[in-house]
Coordinates of C-alpha atoms and ligand atoms in Angstrom, one line a residue:
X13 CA -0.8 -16.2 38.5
X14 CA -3.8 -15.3 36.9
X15 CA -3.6 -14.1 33.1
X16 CA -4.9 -10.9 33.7
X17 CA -2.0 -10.4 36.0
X18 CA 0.4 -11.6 33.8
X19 CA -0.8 -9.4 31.3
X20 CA -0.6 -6.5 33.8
X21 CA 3.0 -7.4 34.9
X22 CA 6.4 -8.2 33.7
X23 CA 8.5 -10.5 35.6
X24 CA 12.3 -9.9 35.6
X25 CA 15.0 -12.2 36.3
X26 CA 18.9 -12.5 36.6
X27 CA 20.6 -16.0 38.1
X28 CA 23.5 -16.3 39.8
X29 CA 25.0 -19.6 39.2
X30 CA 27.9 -21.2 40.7
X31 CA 29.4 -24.1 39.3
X32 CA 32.2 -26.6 41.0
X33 CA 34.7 -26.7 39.2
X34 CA 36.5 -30.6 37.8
X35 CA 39.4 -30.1 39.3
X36 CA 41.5 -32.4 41.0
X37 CA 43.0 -30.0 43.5
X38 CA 41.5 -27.5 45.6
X39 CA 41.9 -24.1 44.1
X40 CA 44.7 -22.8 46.4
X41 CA 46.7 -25.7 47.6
X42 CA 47.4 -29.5 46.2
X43 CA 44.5 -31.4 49.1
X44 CA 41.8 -33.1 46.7
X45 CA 38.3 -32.2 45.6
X46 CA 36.9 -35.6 46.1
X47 CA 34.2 -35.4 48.3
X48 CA 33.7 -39.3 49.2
X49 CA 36.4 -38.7 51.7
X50 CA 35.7 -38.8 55.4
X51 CA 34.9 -35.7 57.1
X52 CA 38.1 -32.9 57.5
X53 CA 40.3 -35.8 55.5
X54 CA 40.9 -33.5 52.2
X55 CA 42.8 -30.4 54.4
X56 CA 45.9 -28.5 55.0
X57 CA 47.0 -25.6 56.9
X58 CA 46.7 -23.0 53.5
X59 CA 42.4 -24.4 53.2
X60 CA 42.4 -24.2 56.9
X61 CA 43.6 -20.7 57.4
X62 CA 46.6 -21.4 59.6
X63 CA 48.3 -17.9 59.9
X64 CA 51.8 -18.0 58.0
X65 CA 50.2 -20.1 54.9
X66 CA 50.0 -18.8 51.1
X67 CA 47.9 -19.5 48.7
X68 CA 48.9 -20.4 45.5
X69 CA 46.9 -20.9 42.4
X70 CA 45.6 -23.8 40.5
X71 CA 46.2 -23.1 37.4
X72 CA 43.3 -25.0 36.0
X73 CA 40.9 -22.9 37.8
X74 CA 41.7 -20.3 35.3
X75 CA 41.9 -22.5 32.3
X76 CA 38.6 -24.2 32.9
X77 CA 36.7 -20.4 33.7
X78 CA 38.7 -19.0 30.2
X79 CA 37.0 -21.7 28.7
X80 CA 33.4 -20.9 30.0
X81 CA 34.6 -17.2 29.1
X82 CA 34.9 -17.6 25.3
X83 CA 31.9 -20.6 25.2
X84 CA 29.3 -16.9 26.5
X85 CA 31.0 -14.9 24.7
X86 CA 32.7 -12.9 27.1
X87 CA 35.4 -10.4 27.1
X88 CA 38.6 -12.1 28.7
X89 CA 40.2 -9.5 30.9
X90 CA 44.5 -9.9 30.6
X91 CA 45.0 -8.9 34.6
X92 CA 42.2 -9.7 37.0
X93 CA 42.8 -9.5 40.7
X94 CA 41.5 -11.5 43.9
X95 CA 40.3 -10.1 46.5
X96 CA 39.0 -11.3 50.0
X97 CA 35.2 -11.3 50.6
X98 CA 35.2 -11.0 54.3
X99 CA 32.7 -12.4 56.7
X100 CA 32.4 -14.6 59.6
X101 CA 30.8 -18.4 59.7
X102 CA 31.6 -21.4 62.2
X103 CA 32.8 -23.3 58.0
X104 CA 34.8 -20.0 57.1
X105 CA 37.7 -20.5 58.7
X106 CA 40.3 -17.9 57.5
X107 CA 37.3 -15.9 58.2
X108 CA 37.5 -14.6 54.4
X109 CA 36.5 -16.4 51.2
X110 CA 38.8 -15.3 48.2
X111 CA 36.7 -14.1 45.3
X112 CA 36.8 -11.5 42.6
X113 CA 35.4 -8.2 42.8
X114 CA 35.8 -5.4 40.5
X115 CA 38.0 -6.9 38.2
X116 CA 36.2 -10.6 37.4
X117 CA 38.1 -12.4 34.8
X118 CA 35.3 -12.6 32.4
X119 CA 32.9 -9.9 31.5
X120 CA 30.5 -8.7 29.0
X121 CA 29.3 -11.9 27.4
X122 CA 25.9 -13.3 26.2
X123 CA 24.2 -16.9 26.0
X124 CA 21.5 -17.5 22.6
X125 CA 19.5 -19.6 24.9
X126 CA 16.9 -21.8 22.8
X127 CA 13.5 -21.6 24.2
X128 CA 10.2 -24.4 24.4
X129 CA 9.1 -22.5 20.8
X130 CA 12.2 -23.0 19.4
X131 CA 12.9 -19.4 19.2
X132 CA 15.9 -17.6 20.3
X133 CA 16.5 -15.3 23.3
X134 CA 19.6 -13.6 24.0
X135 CA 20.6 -13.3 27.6
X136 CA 23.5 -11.2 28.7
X137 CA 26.0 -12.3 31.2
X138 CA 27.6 -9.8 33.1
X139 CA 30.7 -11.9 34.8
X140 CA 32.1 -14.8 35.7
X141 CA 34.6 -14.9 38.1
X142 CA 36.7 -17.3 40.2
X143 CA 36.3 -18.1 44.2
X144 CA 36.4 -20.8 46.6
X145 CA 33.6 -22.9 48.3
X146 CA 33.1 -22.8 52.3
X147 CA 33.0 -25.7 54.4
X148 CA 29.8 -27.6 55.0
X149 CA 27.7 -27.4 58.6
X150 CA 25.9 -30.6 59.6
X151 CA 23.5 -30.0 61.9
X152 CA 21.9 -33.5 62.3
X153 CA 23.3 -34.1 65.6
X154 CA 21.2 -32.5 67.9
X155 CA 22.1 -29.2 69.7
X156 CA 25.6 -30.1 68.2
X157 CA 26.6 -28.3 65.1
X158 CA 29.7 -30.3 63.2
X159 CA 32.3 -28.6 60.4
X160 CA 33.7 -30.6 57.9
X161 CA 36.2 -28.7 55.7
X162 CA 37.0 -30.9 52.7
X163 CA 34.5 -28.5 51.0
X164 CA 36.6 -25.3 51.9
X165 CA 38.8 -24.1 49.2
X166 CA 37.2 -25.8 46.3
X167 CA 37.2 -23.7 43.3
X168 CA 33.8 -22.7 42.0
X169 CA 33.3 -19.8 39.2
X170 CA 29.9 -17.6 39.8
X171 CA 27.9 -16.9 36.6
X172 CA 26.6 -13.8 36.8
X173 CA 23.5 -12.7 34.2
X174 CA 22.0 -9.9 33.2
X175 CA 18.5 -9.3 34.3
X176 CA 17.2 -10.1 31.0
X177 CA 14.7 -12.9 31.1
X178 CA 11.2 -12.3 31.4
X179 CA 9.5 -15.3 32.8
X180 CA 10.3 -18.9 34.8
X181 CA 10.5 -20.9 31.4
X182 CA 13.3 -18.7 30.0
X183 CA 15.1 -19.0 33.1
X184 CA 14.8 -22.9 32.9
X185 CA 16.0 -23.1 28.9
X186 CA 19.3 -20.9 30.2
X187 CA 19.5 -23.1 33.3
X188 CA 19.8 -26.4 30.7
X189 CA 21.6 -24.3 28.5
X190 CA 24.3 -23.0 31.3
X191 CA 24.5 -27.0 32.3
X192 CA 24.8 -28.3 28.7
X193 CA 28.3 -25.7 28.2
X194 CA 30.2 -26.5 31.7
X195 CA 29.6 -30.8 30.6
X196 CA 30.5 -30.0 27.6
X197 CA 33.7 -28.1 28.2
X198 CA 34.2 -30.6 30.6
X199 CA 34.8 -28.3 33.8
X200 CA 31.4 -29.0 35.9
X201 CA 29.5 -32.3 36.7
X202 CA 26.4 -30.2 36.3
X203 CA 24.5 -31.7 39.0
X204 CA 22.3 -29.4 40.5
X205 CA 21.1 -32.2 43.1
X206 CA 24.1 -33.0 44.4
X207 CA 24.9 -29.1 44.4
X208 CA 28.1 -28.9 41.9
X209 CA 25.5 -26.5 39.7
X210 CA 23.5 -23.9 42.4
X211 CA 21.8 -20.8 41.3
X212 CA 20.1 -18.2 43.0
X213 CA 17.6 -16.4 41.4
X214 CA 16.7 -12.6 41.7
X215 CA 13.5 -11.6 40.5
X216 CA 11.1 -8.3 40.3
X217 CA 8.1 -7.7 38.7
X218 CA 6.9 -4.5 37.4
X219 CA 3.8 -3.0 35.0
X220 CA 4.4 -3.7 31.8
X221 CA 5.3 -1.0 29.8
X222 CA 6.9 0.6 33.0
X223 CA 10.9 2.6 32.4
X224 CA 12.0 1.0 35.5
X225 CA 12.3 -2.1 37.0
X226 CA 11.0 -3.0 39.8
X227 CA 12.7 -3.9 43.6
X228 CA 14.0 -7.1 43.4
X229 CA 14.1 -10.5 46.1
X230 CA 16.6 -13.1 45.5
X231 CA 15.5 -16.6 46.2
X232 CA 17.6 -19.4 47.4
X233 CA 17.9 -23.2 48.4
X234 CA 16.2 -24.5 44.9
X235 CA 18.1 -27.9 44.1
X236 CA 16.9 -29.1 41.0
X237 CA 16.1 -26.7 37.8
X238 CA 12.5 -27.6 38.4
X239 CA 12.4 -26.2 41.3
X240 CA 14.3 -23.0 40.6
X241 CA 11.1 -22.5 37.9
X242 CA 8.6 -23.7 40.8
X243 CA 10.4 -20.9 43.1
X244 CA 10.5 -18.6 40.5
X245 CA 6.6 -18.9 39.6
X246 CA 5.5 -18.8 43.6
X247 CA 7.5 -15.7 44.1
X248 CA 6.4 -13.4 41.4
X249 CA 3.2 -14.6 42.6
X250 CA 3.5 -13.5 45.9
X251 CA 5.3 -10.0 44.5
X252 CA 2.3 -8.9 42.3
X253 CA -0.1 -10.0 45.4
X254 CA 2.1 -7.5 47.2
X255 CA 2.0 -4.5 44.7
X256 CA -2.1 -5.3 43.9
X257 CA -2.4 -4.6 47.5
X258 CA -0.5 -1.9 47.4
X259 CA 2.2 -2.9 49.4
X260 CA 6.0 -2.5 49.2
X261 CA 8.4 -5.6 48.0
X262 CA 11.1 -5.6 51.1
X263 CA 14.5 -6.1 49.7
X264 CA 15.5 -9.6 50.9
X265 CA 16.7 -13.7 50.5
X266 CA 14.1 -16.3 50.4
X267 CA 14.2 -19.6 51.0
X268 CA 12.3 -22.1 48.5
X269 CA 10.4 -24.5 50.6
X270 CA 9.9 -27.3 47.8
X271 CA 7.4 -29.2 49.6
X272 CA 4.9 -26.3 50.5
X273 CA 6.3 -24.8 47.0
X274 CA 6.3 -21.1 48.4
X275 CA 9.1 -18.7 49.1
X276 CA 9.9 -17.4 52.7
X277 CA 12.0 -14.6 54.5
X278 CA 15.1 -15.8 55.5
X279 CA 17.2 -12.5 56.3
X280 CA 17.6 -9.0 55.1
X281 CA 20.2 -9.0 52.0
X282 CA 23.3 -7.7 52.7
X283 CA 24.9 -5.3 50.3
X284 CA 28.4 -5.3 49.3
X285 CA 30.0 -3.2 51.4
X286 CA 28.8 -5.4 54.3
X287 CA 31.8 -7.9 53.0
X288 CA 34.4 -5.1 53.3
X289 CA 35.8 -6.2 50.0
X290 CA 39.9 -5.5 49.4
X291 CA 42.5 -7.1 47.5
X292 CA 44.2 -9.9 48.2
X293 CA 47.7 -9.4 49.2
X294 CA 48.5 -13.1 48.8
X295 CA 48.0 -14.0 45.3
X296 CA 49.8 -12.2 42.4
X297 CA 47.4 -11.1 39.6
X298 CA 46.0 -13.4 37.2
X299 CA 47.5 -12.3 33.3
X300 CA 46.2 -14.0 30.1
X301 CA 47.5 -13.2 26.9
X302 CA 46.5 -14.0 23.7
X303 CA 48.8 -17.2 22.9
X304 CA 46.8 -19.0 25.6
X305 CA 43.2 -17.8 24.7
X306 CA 44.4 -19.2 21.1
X307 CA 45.3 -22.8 23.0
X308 CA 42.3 -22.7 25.6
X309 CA 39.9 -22.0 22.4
X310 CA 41.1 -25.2 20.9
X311 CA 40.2 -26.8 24.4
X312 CA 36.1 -26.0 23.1
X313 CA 34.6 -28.8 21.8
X314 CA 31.3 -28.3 19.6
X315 CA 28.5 -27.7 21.9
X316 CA 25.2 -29.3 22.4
X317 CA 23.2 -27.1 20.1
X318 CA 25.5 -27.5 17.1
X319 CA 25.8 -31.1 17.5
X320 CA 22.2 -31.6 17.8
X321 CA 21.7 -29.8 14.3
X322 CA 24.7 -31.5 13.1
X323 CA 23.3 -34.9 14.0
X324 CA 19.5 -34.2 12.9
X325 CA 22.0 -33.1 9.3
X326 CA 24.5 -36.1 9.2
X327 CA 22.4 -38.7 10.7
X328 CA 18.9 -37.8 9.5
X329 CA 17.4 -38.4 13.3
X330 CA 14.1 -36.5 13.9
X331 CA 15.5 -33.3 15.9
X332 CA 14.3 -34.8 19.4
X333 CA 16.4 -37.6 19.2
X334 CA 19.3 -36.0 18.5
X335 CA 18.2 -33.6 21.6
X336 CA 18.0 -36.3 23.2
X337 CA 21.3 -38.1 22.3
X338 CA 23.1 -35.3 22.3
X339 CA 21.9 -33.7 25.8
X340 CA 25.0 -35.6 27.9
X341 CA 28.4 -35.2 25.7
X342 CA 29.7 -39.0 26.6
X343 CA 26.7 -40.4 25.1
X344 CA 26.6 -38.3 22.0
X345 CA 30.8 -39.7 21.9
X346 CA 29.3 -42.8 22.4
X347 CA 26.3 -42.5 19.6
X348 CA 29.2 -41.5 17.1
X349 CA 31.9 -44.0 18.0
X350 CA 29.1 -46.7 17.5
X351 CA 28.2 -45.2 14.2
X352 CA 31.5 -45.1 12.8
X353 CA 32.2 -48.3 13.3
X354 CA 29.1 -49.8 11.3
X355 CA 30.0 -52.2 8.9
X356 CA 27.3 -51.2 7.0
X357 CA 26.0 -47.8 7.5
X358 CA 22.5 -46.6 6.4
X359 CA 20.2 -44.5 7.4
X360 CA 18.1 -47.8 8.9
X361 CA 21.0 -49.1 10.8
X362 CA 22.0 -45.4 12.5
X363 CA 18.5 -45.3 13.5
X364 CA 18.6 -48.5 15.2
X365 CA 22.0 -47.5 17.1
X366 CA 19.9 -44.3 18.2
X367 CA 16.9 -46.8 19.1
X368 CA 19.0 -48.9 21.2
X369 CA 20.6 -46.3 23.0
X370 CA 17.5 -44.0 23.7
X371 CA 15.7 -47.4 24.9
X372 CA 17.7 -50.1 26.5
X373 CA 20.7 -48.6 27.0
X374 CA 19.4 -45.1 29.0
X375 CA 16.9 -47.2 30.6
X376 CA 20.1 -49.3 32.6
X377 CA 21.6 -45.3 32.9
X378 CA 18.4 -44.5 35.3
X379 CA 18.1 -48.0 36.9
X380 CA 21.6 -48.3 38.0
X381 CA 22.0 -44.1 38.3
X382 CA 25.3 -44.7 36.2
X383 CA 26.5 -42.9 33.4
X384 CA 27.2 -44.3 30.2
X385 CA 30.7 -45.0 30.5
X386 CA 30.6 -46.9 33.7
X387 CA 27.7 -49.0 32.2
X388 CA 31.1 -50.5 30.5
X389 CA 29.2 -51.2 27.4
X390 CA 31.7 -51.0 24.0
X391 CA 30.2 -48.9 21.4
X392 CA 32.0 -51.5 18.7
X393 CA 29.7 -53.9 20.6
X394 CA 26.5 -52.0 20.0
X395 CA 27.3 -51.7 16.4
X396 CA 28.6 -55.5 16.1
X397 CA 24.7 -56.2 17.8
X398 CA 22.9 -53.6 15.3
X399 CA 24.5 -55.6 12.3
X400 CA 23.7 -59.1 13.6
X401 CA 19.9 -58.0 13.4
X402 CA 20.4 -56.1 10.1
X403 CA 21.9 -59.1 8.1
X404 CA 19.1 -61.5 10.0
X405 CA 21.6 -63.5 12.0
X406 CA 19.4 -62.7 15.3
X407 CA 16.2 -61.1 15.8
X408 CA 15.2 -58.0 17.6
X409 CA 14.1 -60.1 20.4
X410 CA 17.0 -62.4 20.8
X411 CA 19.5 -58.7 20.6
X412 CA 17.4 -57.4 23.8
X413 CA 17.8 -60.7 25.3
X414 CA 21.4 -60.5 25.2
X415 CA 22.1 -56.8 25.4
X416 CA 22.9 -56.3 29.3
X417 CA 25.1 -59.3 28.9
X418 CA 27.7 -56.9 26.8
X419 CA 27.6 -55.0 29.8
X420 CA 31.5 -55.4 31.0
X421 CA 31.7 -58.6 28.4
X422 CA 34.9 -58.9 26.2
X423 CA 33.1 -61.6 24.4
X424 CA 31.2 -59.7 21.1
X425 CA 28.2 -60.5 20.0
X426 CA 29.1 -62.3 17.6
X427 CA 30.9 -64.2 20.3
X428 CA 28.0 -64.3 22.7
X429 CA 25.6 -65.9 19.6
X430 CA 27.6 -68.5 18.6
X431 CA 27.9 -69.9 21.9
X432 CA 24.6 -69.8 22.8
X433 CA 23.5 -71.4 19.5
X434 CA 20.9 -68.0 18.8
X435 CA 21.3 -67.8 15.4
X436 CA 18.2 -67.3 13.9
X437 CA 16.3 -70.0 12.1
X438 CA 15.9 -69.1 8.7
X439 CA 15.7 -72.4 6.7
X440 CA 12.2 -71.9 5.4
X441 CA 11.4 -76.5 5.9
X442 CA 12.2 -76.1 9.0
X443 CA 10.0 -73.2 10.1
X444 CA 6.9 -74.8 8.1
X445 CA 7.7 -77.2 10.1
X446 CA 6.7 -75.8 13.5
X447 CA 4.3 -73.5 12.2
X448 CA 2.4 -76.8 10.5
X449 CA 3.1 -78.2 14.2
X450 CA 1.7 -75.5 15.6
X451 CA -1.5 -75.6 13.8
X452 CA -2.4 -78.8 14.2
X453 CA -1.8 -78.3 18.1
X454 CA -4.0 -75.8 17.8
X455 CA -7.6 -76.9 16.7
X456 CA -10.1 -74.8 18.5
X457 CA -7.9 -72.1 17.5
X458 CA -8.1 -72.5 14.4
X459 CA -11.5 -73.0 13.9
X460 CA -12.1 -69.8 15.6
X461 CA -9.8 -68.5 13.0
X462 CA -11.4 -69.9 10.5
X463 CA -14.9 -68.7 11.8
X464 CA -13.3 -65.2 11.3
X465 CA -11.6 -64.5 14.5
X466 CA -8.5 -63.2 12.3
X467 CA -6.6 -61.7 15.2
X468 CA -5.9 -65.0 15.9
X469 CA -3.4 -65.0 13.6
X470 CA -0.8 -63.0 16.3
X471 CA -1.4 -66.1 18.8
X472 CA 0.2 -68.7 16.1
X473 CA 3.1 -66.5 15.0
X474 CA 3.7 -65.9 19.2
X475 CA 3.5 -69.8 19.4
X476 CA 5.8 -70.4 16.8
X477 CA 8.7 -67.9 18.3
X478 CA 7.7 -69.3 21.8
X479 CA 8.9 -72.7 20.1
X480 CA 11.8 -71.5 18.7
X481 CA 12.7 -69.8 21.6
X482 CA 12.9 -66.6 19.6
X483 CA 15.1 -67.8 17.4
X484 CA 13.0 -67.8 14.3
X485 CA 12.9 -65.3 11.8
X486 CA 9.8 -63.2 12.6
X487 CA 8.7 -62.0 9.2
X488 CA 9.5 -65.3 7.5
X489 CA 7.0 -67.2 10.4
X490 CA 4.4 -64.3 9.5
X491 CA 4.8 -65.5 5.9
X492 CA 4.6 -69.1 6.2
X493 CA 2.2 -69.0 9.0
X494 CA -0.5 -67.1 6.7
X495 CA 0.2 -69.2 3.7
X496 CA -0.4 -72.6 5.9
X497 CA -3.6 -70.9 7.6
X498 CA -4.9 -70.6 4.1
X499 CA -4.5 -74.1 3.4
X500 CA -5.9 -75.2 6.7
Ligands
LIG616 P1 23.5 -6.8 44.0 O1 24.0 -5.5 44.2 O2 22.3 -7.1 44.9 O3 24.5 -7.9 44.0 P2 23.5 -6.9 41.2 O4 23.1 -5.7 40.4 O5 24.9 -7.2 41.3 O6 22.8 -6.8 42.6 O7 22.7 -8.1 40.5 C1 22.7 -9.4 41.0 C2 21.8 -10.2 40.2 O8 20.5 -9.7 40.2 C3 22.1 -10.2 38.7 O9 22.0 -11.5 38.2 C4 21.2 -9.3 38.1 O10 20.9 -9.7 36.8 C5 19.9 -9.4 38.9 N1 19.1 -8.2 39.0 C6 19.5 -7.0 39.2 N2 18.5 -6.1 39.3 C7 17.4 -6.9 39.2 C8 16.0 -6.6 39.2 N3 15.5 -5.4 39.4 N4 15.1 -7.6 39.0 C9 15.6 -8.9 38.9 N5 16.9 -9.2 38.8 C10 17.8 -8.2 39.0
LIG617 ZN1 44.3 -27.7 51.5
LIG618 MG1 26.3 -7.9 42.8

């Protein structure tokens, strides 16, 4: 996109996102939603369409969508309906999917979404309602095509937005933003890679300044939020190329190809009455009233963007640490349990528990792609190890070398110290000792030091932890060390 084209068009955007929802049963009978199962394991007649079977629904399919309701601001409707979205697929096979239509549970709501600037954009949602997931098609077998149907009848809601934002980055900050509220409540993974989070994107461009919008494509197949942006910038490319050349945009679904990064044709879109939409004579209609909106809104933790401010407030972190601590809600738990249980807490020591757990302890997150609560690492631990180097009992250097060993460990660190003998050398004889050692070890060193090769001085202090094995006090070595030079 060329600036002069952006500043001759206006790209406009509204995502559809559909989010798995954490339950443990599907969303109309008791199989499971665990997808490590083998193939067709996690079915019954009602998820298999067997003629005679009822649905019934999961209650927590309704709790978990009130709760994204009133975390957008939406309007909570007391009766929705189902209804059956008909069509026919090889993974469908009831040969209906059962969604909502006209009545969606939630409605009217809106997101402040925080953009790069760190200004605010409003974006409107239209609905959320409930449905269920299809089955899954494998076509790696050849001319074979296999079903598996643990997939079918798991409950998903479908976040519906206004088209209200304006370019590719705003769609990515209310991407993060939509995935930051469902981990949060609690009721999505949020894992757009392994496809609990999908979006599809419809977007139109249009001169600026124009009343109307302009005909819009929606795009499809994006699994990761960059490449919903990367789809997003290569088809309002391709649209403006279109209207510059004075050619129509064609009503349709592309597919992102996201290693040729471009857009394609993958059908004409079918409109809604294609699905021949009608109720759905099996389920009774969903009533909320206002007792359990009251209980569900006590089910809504404080979200990321509060805690974030509340942590740059109460902790006195620079603002992208506490983005960064706060962006998963276990390890903002985590950052908070630790804290608490300081022994003593200062603004120094909180700092180092943020330190730790922005370093070391997301760097073993990424490495062993686990979260932080299967890293089986005790917060109290943390905090134990933050005060050992506080109060000098170990160095900075010794707590590294014996933080993934509290990985899993019900020995503290404390524990772990003492029986290692780490504690840190701090009887000042002693350390003149080894530095004086070290000097005289050292003679061509030293007269190169002495000749005014000062950055020397690093080598003996490195020589002198080297001896200790890390276990002496590094700012009394720097001390001694440039008191014996002197001498020398
Ligand atoms: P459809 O009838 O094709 O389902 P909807 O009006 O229900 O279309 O909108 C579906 C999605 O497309 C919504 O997220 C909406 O914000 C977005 N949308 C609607 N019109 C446009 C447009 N002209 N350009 C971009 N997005 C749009
Ligand atoms: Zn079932
Ligand atoms: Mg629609």
């Amino acid at each position: 996109m060329t600036p002069a084209h952006l500043a001759k068009y206006e790209p406009v955007i509204g995502l559809e996102v559909h989010a798995q929802m954490l339950t443990q049963s599907k969303a109309f009978c008791s199989c499971s939603t665990e997808f490590a199962a083998a193939p067709n394991h996690n079915t019954c007649p009602i998820c298999l369409g067997h003629p005679g079977t009822l649905p019934a629904l999961n209650e927590n399919l309704v709790r978990f969508i009130v709760r994204m309701g009133l975390a957008t601001n939406c309007q909570i409707r007391p009766r929705s309906i189902f209804a059956r979205k008909n069509y026919f697929y090889p993974d469908l096979p009831k040969g209906y999917q059962i969604s909502q239509y006209e009545t969606p549970i939630c409605h009217d709501g809106f997101l402040d979404v925080e953009l790069k600037d760190g200004s605010i954009k409003r974006i409107g949602i239209t609905r959320i309602h409930m449905e269920e997931d299809a089955g899954k098609s494998i076509h790696d077998f050849g001319a074979e095509t296999l079903v598996d149907l643990n997939r079918a009848g798991v409950p998903l809601i479908e976040i519906v937005s206004e088209p209200d934002m304006r370019s590719s980055d705003e769609a990515y900050a209310y991407l993060t933003t939509i995935k930051a509220i469902v981990t949060y409540l609690g009721i999505c993974d949020g894992n757009m890679e392994e496809g609990s989070l999908r979006c599809d994107a419809n977007v139109s461009v249009r001169l600026r300044g124009a009343p109307k919008f302009g005909q819009k494509v929606e795009v499809k197949n994006m699994n990761s939020f960059r490449n919903v942006q990367r789809a997003l910038e290569s088809e309002i490319e391709r649209q403006i190329g279109l209207v510059e050349a004075g050619e129509p945009v064609i009503h349709q679904t592309m597919l992102f190809d996201a290693n040729k990064g471009v857009t394609r044709a993958m059908r004409t879109k079918e409109e809604a009455h294609d699905y021949r939409y009608f109720p759905e004579p099996d389920l009774l209609p969903v009533t909320v009233n206002a007792a359990y909106l009251d209980e569900v809104r006590t089910e809504i933790p404080e979200l990321q963007r509060a805690r974030r401010d509340r942590f740059v407030a109460d902790y006195k972190l620079p603002i992208y640490d506490a983005g960064v601590l706060t962006a998963e809600k276990s390890v903002a738990d985590f950052f908070e349990t630790a804290t608490v249980s300081l022994t003593s807490k200062t603004d120094e020591s909180i700092k180092a528990i943020s330190n730790f757990i922005m370093g070391d302890v997301m760097r073993l997150m990424s490495e062993r792609k686990e979260n932080i609560l299967q890293l089986k690492l005790q917060p109290q631990h943390l905090s134990e190890l933050v005060g050992l180097i506080q109060d000098k009992t170990i160095s900075n250097k010794i707590a590294k070398d014996i933080f993934p060993d509290l990985l899993g460990s019900t020995d503290s660190p404390k524990q772990i110290v003492e029986k290692r003998g780490l504690v840190q050398v701090t009887d000042t004889a002693a350390l003149r000792a080894t530095v004086l050692e070290i000097i005289a070890k050292n003679p061509g060193q030293l007269g190169q030091f002495k000749a005014g090769k000062t950055n020397l001085f690093g080598f003996f202090v490195g020589q002198v932890m080297k001896a200790s094995q890390g276990k002496a006090n590094p700012e009394m070595v720097n001390e001694l060390m440039r008191e014996e030079l002197e001498k020398a």
